PDB file of N, CA and C in Angstrom:
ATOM      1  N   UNK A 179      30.787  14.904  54.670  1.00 68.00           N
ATOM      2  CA  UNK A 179      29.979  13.812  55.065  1.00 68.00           C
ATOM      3  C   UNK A 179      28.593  13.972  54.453  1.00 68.00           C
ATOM      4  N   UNK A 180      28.347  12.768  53.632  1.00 79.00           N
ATOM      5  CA  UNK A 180      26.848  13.276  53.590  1.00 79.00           C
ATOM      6  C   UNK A 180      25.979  12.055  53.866  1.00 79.00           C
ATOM      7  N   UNK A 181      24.361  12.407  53.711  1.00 82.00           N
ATOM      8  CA  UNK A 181      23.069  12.014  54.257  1.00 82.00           C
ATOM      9  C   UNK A 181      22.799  11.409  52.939  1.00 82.00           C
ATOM     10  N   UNK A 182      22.420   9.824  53.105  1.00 82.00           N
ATOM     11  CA  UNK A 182      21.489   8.943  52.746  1.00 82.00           C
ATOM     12  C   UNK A 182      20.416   8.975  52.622  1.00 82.00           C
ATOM     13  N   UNK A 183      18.934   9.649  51.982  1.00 81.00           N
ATOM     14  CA  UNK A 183      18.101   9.807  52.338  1.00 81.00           C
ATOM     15  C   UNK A 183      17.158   8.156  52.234  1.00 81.00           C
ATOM     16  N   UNK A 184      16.466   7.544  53.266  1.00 81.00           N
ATOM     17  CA  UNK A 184      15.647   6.577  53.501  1.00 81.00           C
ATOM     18  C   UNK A 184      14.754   6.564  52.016  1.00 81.00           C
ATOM     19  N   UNK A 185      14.905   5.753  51.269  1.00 80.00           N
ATOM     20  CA  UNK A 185      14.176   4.732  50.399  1.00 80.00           C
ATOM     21  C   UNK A 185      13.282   4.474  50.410  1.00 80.00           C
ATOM     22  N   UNK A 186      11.667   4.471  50.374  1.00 82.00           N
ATOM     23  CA  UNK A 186      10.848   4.122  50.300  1.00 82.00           C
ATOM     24  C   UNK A 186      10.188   3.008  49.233  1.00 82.00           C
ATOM     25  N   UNK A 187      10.042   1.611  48.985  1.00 80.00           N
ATOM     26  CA  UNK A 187       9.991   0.826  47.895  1.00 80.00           C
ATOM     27  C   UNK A 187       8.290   0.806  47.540  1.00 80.00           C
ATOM     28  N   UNK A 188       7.565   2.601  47.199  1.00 87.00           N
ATOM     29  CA  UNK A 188       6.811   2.177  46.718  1.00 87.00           C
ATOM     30  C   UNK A 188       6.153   1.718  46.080  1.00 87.00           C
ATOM     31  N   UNK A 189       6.770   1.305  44.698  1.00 89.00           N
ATOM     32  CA  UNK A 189       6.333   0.995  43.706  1.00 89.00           C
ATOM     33  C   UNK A 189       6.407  -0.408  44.146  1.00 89.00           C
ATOM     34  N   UNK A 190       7.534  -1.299  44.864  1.00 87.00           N
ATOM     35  CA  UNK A 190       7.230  -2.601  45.396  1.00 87.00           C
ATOM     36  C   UNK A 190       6.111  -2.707  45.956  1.00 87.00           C
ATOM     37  N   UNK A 191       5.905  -1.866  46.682  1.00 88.00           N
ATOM     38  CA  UNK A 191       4.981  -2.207  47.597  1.00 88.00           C
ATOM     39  C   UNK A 191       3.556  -2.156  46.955  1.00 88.00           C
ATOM     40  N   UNK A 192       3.222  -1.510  46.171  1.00 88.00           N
ATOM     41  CA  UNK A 192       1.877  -1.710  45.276  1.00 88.00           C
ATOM     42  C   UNK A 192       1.726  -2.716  44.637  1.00 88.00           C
ATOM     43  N   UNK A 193       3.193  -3.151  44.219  1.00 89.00           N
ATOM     44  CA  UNK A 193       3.034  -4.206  43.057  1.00 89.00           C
ATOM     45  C   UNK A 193       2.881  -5.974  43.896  1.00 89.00           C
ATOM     46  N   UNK A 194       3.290  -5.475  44.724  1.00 88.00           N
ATOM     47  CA  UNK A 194       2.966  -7.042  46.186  1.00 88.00           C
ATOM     48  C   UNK A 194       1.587  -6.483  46.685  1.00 88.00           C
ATOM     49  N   UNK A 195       0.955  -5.198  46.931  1.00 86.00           N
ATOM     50  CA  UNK A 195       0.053  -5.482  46.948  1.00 86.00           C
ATOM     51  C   UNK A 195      -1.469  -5.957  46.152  1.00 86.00           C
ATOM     52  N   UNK A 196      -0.473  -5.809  44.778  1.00 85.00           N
ATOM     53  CA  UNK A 196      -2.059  -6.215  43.624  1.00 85.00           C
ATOM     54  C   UNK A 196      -1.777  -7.791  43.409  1.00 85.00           C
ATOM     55  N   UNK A 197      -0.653  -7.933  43.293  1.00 85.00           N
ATOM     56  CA  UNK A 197      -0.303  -9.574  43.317  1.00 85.00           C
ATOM     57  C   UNK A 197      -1.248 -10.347  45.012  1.00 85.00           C
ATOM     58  N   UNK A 198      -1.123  -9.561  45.816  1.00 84.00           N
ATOM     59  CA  UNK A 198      -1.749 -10.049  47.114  1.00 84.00           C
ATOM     60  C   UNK A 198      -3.239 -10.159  47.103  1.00 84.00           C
ATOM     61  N   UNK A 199      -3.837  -9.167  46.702  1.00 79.00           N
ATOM     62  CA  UNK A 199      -5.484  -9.154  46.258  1.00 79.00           C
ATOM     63  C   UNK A 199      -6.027 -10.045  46.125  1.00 79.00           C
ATOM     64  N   UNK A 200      -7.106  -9.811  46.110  1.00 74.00           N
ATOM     65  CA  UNK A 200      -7.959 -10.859  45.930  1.00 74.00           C
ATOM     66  C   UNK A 200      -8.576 -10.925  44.579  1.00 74.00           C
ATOM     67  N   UNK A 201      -9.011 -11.639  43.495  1.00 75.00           N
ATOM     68  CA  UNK A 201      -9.509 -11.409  42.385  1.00 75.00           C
ATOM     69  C   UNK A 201     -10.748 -11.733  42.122  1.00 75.00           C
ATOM     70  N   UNK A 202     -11.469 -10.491  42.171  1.00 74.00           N
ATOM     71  CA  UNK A 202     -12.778 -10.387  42.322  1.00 74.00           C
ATOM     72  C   UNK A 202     -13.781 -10.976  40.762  1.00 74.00           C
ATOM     73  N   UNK A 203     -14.503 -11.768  40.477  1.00 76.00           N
ATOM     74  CA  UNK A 203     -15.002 -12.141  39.595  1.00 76.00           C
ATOM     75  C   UNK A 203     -16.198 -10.689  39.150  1.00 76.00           C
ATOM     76  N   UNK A 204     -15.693  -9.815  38.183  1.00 77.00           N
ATOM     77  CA  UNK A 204     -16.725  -8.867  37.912  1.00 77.00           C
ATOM     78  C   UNK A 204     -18.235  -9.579  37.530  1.00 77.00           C
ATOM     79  N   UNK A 205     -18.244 -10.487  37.023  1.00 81.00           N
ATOM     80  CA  UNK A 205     -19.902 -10.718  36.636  1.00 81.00           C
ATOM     81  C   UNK A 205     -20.438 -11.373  37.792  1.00 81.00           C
ATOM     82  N   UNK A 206     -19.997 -11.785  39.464  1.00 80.00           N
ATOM     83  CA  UNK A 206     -20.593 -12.426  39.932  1.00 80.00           C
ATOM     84  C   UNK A 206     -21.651 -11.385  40.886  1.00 80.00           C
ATOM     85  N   UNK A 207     -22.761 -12.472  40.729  1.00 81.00           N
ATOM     86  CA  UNK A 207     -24.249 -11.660  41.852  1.00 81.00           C
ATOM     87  C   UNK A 207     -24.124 -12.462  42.842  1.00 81.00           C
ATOM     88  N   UNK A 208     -24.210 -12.080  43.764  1.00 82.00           N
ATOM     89  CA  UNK A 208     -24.400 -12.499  45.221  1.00 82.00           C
ATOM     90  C   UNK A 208     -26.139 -13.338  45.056  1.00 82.00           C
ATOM     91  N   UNK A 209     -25.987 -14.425  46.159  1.00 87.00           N
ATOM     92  CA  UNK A 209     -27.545 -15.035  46.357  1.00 87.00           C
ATOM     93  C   UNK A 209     -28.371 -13.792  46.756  1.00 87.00           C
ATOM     94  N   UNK A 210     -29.877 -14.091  46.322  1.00 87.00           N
ATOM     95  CA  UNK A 210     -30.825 -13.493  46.634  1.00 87.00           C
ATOM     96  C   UNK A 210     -31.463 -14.131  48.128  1.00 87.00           C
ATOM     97  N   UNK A 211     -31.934 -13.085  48.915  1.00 89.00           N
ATOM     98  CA  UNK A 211     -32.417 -14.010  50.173  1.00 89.00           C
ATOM     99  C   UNK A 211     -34.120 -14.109  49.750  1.00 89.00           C
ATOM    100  N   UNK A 212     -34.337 -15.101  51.032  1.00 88.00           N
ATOM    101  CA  UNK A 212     -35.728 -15.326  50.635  1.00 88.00           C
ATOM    102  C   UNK A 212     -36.600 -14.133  51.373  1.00 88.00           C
ATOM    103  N   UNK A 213     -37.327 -14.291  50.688  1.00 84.00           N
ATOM    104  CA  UNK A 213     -38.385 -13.076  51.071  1.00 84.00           C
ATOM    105  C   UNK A 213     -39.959 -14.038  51.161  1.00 84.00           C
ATOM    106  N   UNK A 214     -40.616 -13.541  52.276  1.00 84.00           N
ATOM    107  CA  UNK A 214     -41.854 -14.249  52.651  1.00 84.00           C
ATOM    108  C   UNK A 214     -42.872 -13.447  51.840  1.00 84.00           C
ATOM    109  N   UNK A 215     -43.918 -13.598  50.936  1.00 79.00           N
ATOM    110  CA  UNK A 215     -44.927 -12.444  50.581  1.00 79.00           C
ATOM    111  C   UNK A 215     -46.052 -12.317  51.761  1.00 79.00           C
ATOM    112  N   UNK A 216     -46.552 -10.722  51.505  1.00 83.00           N
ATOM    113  CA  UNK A 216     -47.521 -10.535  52.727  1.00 83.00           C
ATOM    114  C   UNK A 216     -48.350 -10.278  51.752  1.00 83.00           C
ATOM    115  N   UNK A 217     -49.333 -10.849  52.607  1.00 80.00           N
ATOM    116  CA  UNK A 217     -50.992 -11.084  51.549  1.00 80.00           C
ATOM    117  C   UNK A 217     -51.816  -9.900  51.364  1.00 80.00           C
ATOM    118  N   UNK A 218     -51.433  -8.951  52.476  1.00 84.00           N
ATOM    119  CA  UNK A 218     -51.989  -8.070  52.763  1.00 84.00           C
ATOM    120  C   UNK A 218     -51.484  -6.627  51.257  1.00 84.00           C
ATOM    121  N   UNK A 219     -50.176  -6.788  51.438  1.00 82.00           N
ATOM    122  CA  UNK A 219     -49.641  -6.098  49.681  1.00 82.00           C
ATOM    123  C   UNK A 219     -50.319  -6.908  49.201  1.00 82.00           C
ATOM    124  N   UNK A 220     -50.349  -8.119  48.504  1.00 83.00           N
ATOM    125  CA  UNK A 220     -51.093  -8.759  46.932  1.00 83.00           C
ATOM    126  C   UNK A 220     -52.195  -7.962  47.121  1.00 83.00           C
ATOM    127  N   UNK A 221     -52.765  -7.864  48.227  1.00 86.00           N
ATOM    128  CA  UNK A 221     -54.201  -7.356  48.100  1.00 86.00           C
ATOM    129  C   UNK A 221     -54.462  -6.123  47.917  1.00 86.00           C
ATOM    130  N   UNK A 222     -53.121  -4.825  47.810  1.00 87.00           N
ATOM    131  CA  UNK A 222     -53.326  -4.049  47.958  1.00 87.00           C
ATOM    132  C   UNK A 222     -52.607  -3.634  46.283  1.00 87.00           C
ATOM    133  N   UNK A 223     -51.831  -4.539  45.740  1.00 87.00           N
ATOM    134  CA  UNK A 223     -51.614  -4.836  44.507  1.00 87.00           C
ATOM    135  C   UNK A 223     -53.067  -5.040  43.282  1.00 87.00           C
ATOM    136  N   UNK A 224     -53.531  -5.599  44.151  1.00 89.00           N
ATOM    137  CA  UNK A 224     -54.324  -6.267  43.013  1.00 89.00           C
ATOM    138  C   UNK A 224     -55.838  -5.148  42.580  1.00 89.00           C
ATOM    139  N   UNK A 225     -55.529  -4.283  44.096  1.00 90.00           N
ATOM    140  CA  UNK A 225     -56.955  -3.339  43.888  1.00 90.00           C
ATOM    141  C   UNK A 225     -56.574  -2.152  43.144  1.00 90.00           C
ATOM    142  N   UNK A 226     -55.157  -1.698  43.188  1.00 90.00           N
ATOM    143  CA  UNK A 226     -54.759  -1.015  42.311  1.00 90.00           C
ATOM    144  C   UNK A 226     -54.196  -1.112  40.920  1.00 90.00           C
ATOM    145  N   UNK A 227     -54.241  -2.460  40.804  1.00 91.00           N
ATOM    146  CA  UNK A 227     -54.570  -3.155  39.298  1.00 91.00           C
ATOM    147  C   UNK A 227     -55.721  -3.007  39.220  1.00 91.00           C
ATOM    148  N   UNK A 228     -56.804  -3.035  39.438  1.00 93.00           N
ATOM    149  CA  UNK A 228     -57.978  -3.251  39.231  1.00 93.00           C
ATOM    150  C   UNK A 228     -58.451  -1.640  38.584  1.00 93.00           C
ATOM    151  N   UNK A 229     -58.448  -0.862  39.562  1.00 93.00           N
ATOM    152  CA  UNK A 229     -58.365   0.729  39.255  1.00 93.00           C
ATOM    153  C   UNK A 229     -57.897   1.299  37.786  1.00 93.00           C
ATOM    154  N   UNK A 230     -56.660   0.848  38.021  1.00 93.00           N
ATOM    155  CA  UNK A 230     -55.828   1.034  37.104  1.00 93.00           C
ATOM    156  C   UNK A 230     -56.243   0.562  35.509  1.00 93.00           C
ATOM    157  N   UNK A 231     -57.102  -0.452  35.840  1.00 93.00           N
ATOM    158  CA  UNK A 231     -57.366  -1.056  34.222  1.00 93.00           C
ATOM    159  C   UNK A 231     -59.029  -0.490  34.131  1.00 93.00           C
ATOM    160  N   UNK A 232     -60.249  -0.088  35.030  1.00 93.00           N
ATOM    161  CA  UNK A 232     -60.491   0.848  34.630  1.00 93.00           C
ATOM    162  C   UNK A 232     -60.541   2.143  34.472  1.00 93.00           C
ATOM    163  N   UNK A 233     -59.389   2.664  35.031  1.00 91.00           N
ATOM    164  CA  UNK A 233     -58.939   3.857  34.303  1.00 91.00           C
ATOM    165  C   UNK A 233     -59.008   4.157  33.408  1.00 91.00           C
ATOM    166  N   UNK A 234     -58.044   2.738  32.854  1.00 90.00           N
ATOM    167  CA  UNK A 234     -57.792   3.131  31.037  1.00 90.00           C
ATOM    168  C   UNK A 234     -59.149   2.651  29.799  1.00 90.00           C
ATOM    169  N   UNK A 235     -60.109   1.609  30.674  1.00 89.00           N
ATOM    170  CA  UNK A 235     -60.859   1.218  29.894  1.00 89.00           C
ATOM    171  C   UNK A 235     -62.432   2.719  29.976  1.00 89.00           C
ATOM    172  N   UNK A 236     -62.001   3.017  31.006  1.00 88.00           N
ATOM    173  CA  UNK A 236     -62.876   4.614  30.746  1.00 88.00           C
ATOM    174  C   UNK A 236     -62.274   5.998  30.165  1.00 88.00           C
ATOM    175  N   UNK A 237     -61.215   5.830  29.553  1.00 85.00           N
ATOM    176  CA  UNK A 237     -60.616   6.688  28.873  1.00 85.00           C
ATOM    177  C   UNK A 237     -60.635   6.197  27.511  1.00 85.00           C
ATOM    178  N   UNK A 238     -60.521   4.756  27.116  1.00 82.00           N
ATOM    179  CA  UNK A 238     -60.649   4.379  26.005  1.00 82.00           C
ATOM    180  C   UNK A 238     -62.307   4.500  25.460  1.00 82.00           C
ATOM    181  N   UNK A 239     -63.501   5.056  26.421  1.00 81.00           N
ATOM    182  CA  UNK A 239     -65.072   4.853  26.197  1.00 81.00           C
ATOM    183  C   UNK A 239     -64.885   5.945  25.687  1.00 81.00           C
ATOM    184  N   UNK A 240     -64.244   7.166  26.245  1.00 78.00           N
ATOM    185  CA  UNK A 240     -64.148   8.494  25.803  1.00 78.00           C
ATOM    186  C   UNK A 240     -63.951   8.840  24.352  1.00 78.00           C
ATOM    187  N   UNK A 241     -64.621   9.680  23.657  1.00 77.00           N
ATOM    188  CA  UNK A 241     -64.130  10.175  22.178  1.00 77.00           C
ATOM    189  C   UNK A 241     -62.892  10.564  22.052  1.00 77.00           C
ATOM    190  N   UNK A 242     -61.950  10.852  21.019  1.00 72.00           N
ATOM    191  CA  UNK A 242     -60.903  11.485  21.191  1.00 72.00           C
ATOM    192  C   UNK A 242     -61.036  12.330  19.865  1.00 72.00           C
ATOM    193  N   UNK A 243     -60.457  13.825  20.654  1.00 76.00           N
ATOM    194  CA  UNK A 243     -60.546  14.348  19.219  1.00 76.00           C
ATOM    195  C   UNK A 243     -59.287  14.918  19.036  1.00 76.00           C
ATOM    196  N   UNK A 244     -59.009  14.669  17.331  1.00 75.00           N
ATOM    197  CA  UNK A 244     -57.699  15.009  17.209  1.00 75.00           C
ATOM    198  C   UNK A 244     -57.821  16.165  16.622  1.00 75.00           C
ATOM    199  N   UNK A 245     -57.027  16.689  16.203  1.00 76.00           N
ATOM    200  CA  UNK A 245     -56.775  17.887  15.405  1.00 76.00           C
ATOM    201  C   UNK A 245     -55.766  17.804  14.378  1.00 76.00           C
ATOM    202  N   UNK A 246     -56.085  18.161  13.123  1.00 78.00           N
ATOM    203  CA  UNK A 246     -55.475  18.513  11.732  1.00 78.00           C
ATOM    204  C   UNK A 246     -54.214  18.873  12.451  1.00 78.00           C
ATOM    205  N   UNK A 247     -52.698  18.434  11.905  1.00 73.00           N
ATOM    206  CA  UNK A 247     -51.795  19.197  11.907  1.00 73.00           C
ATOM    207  C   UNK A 247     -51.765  20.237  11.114  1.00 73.00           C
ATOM    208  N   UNK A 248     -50.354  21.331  10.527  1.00 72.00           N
ATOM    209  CA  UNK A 248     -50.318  21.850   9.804  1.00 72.00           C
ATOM    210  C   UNK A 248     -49.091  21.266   8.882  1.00 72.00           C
ATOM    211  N   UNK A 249     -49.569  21.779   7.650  1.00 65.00           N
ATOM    212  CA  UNK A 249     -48.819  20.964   6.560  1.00 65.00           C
ATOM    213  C   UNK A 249     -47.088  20.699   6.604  1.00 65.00           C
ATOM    214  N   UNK A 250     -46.853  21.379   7.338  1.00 70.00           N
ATOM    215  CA  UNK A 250     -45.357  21.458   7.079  1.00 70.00           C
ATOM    216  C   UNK A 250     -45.016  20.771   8.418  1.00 70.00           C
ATOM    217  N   UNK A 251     -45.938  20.096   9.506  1.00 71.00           N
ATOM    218  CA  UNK A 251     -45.664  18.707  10.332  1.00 71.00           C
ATOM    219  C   UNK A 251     -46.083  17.531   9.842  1.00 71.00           C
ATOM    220  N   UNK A 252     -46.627  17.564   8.566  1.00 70.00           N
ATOM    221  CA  UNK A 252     -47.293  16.306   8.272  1.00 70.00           C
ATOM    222  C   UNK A 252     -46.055  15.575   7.388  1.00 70.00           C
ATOM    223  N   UNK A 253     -45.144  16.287   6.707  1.00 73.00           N
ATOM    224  CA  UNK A 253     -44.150  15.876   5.921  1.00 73.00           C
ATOM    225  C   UNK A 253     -43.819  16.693   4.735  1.00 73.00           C
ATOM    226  N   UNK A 254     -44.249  16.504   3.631  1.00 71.00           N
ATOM    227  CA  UNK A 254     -43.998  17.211   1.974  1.00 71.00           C
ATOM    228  C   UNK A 254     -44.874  18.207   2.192  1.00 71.00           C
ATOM    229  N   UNK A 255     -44.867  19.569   2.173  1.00 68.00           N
ATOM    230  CA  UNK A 255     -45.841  20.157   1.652  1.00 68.00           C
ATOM    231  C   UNK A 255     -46.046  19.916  -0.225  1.00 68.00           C
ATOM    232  N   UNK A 256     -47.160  19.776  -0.800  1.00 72.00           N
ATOM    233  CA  UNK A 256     -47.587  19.733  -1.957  1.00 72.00           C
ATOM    234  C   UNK A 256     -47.438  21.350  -2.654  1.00 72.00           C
ATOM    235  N   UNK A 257     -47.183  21.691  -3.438  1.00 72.00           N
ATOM    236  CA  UNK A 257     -46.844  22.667  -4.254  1.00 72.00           C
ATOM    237  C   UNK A 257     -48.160  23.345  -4.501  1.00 72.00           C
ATOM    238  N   UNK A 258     -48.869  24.891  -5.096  1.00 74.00           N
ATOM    239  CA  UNK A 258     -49.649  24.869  -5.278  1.00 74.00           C
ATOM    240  C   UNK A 258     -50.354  24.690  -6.735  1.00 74.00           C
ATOM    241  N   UNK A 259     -51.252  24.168  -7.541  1.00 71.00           N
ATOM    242  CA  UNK A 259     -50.948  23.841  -9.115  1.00 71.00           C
ATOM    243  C   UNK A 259     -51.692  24.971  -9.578  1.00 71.00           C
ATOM    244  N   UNK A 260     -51.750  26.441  -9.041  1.00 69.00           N
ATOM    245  CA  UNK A 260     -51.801  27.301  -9.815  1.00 69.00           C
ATOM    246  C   UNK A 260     -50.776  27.903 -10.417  1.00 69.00           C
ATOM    247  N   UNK A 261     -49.596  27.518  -9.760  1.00 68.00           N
ATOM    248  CA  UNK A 261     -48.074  28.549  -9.673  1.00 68.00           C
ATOM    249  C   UNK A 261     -47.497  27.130 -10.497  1.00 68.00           C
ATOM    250  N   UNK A 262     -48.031  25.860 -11.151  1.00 72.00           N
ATOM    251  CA  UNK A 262     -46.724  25.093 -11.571  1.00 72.00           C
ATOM    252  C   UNK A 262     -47.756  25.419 -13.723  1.00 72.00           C
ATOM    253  N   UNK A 263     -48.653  26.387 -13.664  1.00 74.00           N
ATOM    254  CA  UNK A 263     -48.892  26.601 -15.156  1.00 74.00           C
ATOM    255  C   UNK A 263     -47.613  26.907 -16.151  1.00 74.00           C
ATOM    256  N   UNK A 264     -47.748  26.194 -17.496  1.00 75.00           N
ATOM    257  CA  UNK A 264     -46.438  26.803 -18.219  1.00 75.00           C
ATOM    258  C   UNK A 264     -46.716  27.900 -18.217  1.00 75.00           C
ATOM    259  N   UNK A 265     -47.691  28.769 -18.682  1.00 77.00           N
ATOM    260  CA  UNK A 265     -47.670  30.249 -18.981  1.00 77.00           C
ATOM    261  C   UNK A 265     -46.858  31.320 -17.950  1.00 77.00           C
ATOM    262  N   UNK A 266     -46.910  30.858 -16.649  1.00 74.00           N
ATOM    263  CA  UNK A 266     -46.038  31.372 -15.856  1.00 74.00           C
ATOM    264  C   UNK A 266     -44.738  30.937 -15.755  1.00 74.00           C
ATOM    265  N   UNK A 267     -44.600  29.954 -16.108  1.00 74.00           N
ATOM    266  CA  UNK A 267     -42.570  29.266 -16.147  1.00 74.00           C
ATOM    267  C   UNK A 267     -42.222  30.264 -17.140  1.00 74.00           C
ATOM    268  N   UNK A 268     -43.071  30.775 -18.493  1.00 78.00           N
ATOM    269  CA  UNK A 268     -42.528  31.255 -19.890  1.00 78.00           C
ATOM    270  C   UNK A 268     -42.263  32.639 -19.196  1.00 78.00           C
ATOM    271  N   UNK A 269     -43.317  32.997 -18.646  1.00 78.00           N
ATOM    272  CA  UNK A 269     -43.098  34.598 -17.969  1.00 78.00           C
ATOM    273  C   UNK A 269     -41.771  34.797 -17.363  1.00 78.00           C
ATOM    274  N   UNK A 270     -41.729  33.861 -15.847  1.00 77.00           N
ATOM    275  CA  UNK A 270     -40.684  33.984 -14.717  1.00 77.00           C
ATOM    276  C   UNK A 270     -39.224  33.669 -15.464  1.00 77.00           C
ATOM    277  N   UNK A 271     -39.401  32.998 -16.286  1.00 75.00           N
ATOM    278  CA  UNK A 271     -38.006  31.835 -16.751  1.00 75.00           C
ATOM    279  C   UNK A 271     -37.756  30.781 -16.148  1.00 75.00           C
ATOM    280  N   UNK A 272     -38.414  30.346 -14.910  1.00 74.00           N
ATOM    281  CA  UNK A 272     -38.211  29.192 -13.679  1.00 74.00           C
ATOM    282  C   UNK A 272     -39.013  28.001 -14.354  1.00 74.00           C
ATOM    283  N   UNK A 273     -38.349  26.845 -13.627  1.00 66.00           N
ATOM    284  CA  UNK A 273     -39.355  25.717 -14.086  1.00 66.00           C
ATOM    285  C   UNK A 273     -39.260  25.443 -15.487  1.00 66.00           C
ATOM    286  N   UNK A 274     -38.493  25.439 -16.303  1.00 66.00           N
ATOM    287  CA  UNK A 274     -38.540  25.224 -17.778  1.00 66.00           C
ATOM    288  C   UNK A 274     -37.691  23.808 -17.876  1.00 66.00           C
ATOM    289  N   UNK A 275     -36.727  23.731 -17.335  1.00 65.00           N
ATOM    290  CA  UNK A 275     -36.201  22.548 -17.602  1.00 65.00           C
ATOM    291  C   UNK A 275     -35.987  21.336 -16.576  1.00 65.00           C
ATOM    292  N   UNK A 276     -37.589  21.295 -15.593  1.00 57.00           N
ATOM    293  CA  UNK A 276     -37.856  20.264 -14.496  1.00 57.00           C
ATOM    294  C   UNK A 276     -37.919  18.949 -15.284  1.00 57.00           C
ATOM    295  N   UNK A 277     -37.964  18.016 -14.438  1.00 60.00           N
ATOM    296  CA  UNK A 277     -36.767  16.920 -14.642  1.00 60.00           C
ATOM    297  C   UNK A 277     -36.959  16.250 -16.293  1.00 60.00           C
ATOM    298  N   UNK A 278     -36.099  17.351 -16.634  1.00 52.00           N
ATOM    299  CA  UNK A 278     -35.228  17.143 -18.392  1.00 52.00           C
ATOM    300  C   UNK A 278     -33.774  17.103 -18.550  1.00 52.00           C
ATOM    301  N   UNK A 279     -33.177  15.563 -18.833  1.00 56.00           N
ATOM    302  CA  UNK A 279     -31.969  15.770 -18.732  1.00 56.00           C
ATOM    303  C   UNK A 279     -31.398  16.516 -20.119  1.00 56.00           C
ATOM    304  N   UNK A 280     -30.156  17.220 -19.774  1.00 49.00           N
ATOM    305  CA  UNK A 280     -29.193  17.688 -20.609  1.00 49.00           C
ATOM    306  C   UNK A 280     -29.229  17.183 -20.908  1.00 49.00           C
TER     307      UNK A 280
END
């Protein structure tokens, strides 16, 4: 004699439940509610705007001093034109055939 084991139709059952769903519109935003302004923020807005712009207009009165980078943050270093003399290419052997085509 043997045992039947009970069936479970889950895969039905997922597939009735996505068909059952609801289909949610991904790009939709919900309304915004209204909001009353309190005068008392603008006012507390507006003094720290105020601050705020001379802050920067007393930092802009200020000198600024910059400082020289060093050559090798500025981009190319330049070569030095004691070391590009022929008399030294003839010595070293280097540098003899800069840009000379074959």
């Amino acid at each position: 004699m043997g045992y039947i084991l009970p069936v479970q139709p889950l895969q039905a059952e997922m597939y009735a439940n996505r068909m059952n769903a609801v289909r949610n519109n991904f790009a939709y935003v919900d309304r915004v509610e209204k909001v009353n302004m309190d005068p008392d923020l603008m006012d507390k807005f507006d003094d720290s705007l105020r601050h705020e712009q001379e802050r920067i207009m007393e930092e802009a009165a200020e000198p600024v001093i910059t400082k020289s980078r060093p050559p090798y943050l500025k981009g190319f270093i330049y070569p030095n034109p004691a070391n590009l003399s022929p008399e030294i290419a003839h010595l070293v052997g280097k540098g003899l055939a800069v840009n000379e085509y074959a």
